[in-house]
Short mmCIF file of C-alpha atoms in Angstrom, two decimals:
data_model
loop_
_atom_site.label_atom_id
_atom_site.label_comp_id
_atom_site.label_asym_id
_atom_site.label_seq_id
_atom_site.Cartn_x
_atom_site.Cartn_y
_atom_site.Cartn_z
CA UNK A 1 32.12 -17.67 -173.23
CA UNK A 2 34.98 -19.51 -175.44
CA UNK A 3 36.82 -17.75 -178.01
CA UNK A 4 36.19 -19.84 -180.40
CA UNK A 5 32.05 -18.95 -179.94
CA UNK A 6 33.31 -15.12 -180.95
CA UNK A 7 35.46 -16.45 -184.28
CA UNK A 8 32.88 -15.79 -187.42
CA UNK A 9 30.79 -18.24 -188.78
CA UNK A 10 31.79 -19.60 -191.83
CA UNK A 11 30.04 -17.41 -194.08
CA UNK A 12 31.99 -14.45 -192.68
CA UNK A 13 35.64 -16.37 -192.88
CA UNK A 14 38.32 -13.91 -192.73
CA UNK A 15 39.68 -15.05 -196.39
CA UNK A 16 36.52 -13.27 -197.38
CA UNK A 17 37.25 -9.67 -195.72
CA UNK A 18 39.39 -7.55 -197.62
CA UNK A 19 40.29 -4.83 -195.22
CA UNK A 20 39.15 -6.58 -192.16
CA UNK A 21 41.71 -8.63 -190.11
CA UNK A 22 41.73 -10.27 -186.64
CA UNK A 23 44.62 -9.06 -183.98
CA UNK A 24 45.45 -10.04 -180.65
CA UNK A 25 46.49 -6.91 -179.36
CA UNK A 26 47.86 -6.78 -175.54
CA UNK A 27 45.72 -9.99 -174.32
CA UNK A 28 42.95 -9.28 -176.11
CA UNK A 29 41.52 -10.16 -179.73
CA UNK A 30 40.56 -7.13 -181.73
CA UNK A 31 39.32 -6.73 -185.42
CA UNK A 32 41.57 -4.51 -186.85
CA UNK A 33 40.41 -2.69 -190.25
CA UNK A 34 42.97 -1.26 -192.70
CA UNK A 35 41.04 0.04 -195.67
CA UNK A 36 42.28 2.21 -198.18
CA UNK A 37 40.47 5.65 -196.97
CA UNK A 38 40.71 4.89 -193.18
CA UNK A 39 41.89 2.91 -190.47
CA UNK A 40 40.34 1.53 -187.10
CA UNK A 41 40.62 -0.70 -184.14
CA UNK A 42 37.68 -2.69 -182.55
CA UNK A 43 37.70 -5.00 -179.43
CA UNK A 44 35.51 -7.40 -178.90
CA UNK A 45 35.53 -6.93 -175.02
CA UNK A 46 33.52 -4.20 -174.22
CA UNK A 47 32.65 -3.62 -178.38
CA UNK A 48 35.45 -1.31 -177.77
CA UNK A 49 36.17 1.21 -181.06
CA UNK A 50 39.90 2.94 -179.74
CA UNK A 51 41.16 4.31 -182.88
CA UNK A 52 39.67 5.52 -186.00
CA UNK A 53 41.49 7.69 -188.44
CA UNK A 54 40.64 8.80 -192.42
CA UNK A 55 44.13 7.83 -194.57
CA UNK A 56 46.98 10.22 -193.21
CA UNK A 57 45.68 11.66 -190.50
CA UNK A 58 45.94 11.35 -186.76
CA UNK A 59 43.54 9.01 -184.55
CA UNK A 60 40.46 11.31 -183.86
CA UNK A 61 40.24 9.38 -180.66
CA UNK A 62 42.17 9.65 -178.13
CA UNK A 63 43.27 6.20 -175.88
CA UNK A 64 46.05 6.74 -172.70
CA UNK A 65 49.56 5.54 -173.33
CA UNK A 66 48.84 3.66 -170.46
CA UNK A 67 45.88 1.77 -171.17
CA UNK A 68 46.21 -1.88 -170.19
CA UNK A 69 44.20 -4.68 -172.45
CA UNK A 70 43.26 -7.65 -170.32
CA UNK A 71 40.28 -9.66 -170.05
CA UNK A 72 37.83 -8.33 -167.55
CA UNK A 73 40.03 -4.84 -167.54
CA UNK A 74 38.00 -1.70 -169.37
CA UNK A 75 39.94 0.39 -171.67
CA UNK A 76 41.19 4.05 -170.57
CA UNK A 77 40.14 5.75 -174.05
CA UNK A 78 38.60 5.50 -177.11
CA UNK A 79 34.80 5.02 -176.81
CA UNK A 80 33.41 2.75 -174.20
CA UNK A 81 30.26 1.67 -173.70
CA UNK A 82 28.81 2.31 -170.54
CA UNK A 83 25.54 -0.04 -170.50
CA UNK A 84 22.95 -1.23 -168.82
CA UNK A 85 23.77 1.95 -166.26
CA UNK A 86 25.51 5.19 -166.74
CA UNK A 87 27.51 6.05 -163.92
CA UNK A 88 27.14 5.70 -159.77
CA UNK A 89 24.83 3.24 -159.40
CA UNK A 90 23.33 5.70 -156.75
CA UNK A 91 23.23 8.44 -158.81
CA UNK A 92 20.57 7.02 -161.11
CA UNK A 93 16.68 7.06 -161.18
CA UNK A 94 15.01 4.75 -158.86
CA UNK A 95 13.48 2.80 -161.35
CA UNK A 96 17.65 1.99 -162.43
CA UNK A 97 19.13 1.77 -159.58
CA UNK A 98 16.53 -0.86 -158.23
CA UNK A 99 17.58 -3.36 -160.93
CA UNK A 100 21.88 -3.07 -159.71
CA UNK A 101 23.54 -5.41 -157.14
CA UNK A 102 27.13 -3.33 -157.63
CA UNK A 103 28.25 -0.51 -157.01
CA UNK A 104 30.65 -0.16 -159.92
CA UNK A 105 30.06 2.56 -162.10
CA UNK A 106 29.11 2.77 -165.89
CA UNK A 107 27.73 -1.13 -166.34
CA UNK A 108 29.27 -4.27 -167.02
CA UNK A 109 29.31 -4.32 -171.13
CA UNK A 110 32.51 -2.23 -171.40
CA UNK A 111 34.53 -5.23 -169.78
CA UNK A 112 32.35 -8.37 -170.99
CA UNK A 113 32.89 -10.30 -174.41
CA UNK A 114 30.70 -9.42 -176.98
CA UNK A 115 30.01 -11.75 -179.95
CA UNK A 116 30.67 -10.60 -183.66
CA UNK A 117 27.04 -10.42 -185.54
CA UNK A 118 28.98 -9.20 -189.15
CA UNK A 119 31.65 -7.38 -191.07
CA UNK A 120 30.16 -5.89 -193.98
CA UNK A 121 32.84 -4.03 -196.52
CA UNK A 122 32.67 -1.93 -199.65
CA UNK A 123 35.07 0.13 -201.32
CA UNK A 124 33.82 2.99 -199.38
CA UNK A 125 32.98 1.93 -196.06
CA UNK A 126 33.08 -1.09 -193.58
CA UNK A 127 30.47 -1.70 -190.50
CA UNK A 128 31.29 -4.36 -188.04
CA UNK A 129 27.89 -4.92 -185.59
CA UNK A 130 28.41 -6.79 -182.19
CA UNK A 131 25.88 -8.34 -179.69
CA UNK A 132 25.92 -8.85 -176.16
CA UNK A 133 22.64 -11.03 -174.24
CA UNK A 134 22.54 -9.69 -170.93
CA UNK A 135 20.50 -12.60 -169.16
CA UNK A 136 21.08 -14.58 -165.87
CA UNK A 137 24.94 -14.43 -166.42
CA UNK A 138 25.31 -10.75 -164.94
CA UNK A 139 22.41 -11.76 -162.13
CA UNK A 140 25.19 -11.33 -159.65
CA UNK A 141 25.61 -7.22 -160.55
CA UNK A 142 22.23 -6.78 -162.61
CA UNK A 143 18.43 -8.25 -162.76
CA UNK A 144 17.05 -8.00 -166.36
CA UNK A 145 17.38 -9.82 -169.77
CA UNK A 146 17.97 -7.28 -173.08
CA UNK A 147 20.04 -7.33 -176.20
CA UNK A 148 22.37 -4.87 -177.13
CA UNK A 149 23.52 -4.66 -180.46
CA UNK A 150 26.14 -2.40 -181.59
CA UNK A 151 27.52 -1.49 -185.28
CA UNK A 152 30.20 0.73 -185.94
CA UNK A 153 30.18 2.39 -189.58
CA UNK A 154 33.50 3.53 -191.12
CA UNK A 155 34.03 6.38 -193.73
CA UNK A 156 36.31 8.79 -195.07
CA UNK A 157 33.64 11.04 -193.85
CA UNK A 158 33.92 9.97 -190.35
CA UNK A 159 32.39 7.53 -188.17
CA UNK A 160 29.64 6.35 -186.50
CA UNK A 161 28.48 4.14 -183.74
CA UNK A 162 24.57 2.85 -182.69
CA UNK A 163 23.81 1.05 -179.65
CA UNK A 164 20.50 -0.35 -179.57
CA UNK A 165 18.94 -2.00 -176.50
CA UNK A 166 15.43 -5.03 -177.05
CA UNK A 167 14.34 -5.78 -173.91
CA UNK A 168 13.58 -9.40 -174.33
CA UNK A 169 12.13 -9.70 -170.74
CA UNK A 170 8.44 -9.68 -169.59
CA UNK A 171 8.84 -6.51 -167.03
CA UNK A 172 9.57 -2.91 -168.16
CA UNK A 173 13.21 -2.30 -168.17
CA UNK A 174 14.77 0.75 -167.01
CA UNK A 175 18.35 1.67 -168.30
CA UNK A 176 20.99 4.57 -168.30
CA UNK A 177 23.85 4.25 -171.01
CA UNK A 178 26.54 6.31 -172.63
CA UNK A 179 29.04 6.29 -175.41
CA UNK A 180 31.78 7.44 -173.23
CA UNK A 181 33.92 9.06 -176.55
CA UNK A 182 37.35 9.74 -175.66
CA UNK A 183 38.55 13.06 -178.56
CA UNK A 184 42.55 14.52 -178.67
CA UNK A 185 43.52 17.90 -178.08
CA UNK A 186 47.00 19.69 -177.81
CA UNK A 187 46.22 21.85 -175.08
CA UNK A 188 42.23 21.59 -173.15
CA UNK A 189 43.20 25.13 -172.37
CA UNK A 190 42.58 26.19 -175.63
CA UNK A 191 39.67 23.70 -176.55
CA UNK A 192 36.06 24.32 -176.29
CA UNK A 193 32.56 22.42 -176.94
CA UNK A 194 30.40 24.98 -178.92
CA UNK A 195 26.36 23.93 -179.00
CA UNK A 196 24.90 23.49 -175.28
CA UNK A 197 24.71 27.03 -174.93
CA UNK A 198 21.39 27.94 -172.97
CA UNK A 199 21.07 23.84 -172.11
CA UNK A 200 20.68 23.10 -168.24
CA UNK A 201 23.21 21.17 -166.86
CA UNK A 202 23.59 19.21 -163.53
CA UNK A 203 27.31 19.60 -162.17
CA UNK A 204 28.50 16.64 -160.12
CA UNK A 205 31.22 18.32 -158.31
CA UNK A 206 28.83 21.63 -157.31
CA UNK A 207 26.74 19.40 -155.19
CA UNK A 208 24.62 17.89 -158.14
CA UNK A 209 23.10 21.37 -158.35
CA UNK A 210 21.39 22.41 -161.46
CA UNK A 211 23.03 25.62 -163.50
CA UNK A 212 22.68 27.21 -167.44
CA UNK A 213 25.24 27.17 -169.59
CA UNK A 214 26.28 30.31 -171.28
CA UNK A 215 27.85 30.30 -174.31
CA UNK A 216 30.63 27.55 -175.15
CA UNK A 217 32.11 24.89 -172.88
CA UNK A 218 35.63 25.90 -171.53
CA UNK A 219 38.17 23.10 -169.37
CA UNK A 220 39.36 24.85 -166.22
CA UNK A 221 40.45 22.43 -164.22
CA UNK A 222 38.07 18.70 -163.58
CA UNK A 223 34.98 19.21 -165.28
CA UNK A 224 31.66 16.67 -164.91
CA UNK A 225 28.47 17.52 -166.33
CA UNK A 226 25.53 16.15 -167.77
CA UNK A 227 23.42 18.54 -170.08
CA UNK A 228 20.32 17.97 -170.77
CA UNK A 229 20.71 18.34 -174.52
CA UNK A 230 21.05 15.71 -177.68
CA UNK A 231 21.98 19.10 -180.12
CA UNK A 232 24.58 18.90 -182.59
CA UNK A 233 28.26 19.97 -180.85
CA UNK A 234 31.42 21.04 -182.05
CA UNK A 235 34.49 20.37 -180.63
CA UNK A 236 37.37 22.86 -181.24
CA UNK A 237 40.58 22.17 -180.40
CA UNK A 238 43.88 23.90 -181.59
CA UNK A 239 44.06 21.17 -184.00
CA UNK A 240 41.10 21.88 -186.05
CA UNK A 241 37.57 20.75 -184.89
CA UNK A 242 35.08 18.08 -185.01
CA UNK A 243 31.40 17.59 -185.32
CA UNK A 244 29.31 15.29 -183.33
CA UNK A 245 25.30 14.39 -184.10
CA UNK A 246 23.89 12.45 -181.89
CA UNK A 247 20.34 10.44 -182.27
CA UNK A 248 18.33 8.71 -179.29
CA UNK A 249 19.77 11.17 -176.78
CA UNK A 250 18.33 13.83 -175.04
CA UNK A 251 21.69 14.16 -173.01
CA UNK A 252 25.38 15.12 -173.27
CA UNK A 253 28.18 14.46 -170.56
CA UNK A 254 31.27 16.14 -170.83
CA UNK A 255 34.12 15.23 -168.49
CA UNK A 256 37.77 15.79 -167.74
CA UNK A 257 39.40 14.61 -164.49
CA UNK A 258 41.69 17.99 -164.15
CA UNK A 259 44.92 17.49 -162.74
CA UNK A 260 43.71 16.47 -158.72
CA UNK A 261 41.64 12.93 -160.20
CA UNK A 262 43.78 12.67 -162.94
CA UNK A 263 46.95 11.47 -160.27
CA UNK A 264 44.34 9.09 -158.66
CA UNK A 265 42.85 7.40 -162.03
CA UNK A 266 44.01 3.76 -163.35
CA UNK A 267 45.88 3.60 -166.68
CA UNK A 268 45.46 7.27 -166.54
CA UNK A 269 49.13 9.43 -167.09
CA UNK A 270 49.42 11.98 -164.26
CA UNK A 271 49.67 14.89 -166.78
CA UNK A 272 47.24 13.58 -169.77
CA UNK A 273 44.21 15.36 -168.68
CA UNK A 274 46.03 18.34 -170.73
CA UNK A 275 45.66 16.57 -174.11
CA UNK A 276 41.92 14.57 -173.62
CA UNK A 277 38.45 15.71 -172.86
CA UNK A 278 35.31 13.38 -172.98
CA UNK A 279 32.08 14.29 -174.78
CA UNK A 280 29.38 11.71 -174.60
CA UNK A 281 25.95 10.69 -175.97
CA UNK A 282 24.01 9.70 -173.37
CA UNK A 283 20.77 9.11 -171.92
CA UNK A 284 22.09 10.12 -168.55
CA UNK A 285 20.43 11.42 -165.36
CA UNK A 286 16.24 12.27 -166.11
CA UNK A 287 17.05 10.94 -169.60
CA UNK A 288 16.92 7.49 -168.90
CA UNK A 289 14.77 5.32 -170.44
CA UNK A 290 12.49 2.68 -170.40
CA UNK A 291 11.25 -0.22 -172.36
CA UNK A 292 8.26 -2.50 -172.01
CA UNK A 293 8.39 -6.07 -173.85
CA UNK A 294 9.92 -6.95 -176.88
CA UNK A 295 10.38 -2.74 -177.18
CA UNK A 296 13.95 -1.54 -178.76
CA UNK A 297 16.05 2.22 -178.50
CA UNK A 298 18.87 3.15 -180.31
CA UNK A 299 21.65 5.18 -179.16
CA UNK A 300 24.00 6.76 -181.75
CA UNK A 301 26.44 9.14 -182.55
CA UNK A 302 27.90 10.17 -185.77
CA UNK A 303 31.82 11.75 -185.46
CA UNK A 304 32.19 13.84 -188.69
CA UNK A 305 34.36 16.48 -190.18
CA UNK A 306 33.46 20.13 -189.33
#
């Protein structure tokens, strides 16, 4: 797809944005919004949000000082989308797995060119909604044809993000997905994820085994799990904390690579596993889902103050 096909039409020139700017940031183009109450940064490979931030405060995501933005390249941070498949290929449902011809993880729409749909702006808020038509140009890694449209919604009160998938094929279409959301902390020793208490979990480095979780989420060391639980979390970190409502999600990963993976990631600083951990809405594992013809499900998540 040309550049020029993701430039606005002429009804949405940029003379007409007031906060809203384009930026070519590393190699890629970004729309970069500077409003008077917040700030934030979204590519349009992968519909990629990697920093939002209310006026005078610090990003509330967190992206690696060693991220590297080049087409066809995902982004270490911020939120990516992990879509039409969450994850090992392997690791999903049947009815998933049978529709993937790769066996790269977490889907192809975190490194493809999305198009931009609209930049709406007030004096309070700006959205920015992107599409991606996943048709016969991913045959080679994936067999299906749906529409993903995403819109990102910017506040003073935080910020929120909704994926929603139309399957605009004739066969039922099974997908995984995540919003892979990157937060900050000063120390993970001293950060927790308070509301999956009591929620099941499957950890993937116990063997995939099935445990409960009792009481709040602690970081010793890597940490992988998918819970199967869409309830409203906190995350506290010595910084202060953050609340996260999800919609469309029955499931919640939460990762960090510990100090072992973090040495053998890409764009990934040896020691920065101290000062990230990943919470994402999901519909991960058992909570895949499926859609029949012309059928739509949105995936959201709304980052607000505590």
């Amino acid at each position: 797809m040309s550049e020029s096909s993701n430039r606005p039409p002429l009804s949405l020139s940029p003379g007409q944005w007031s906060f809203t700017r384009w930026k070519t940031i590393g190699q890629l183009e970004a729309l970069d919004v500077h409003h008077p109450l917040f700030r934030a940064t979204v590519f349009l490979q992968g519909a990629h949000l990697t920093q939002f931030a209310p006026r005078d405060e610090a990003d509330w995501l967190w992206l690696s000082d060693t991220a590297r933005l080049e087409p066809g390249r995902a982004i270490r941070g911020g939120i990516p989308v992990c879509w039409p498949w969450f994850g090992d290929p392997s690791r999903n449902a049947p009815e998933v797995r049978k529709r993937i011809h790769t066996s790269s993880a977490h889907g192809f729409a975190r490194s493809a060119l999305w198009k931009l749909e609209d930049v709406r702006e007030s004096a309070h808020e700006v959205e920015i909604s992107l599409s991606l038509d996943a048709n016969e140009d991913f045959a080679d890694v994936w067999t299906g044809h749906a529409l993903a449209l995403i819109t990102f919604s910017f506040s003073v009160r935080g910020c929120q993000v909704a994926l929603t998938t139309t399957n605009i094929g004739s066969e039922p279409l099974a997908f995984s997905q995540a919003l892979h959301s990157y937060f900050p902390t000063a120390d993970i020793s001293r950060s927790r994820v308070l509301g999956l208490g009591n929620s099941n979990f499957v950890d993937t480095l116990k063997n995939w085994d099935y445990f409960i979780q009792e009481g709040p989420v602690y970081f010793e060391g890597e940490t992988d799990r998918i819970y199967e639980s869409g309830e409203p979390l906190t995350i506290v970190t010595p910084a202060g904390s953050r609340k996260l409502k999800s919609v469309g999600s029955d499931s919640t990963v939460v990762w960090n690579p510990g100090p072992d993976k973090a040495a053998r990631l890409s764009d990934f600083p040896d020691h920065a596993w101290k000062n990230m951990l990943c919470v994402e809405t999901a519909n991960a594992s058992g909570d895949y889902r499926v859609l029949y013809e012309g059928q739509s499900h949105t995936l959201g998540v709304l980052i607000g103050r505590s």
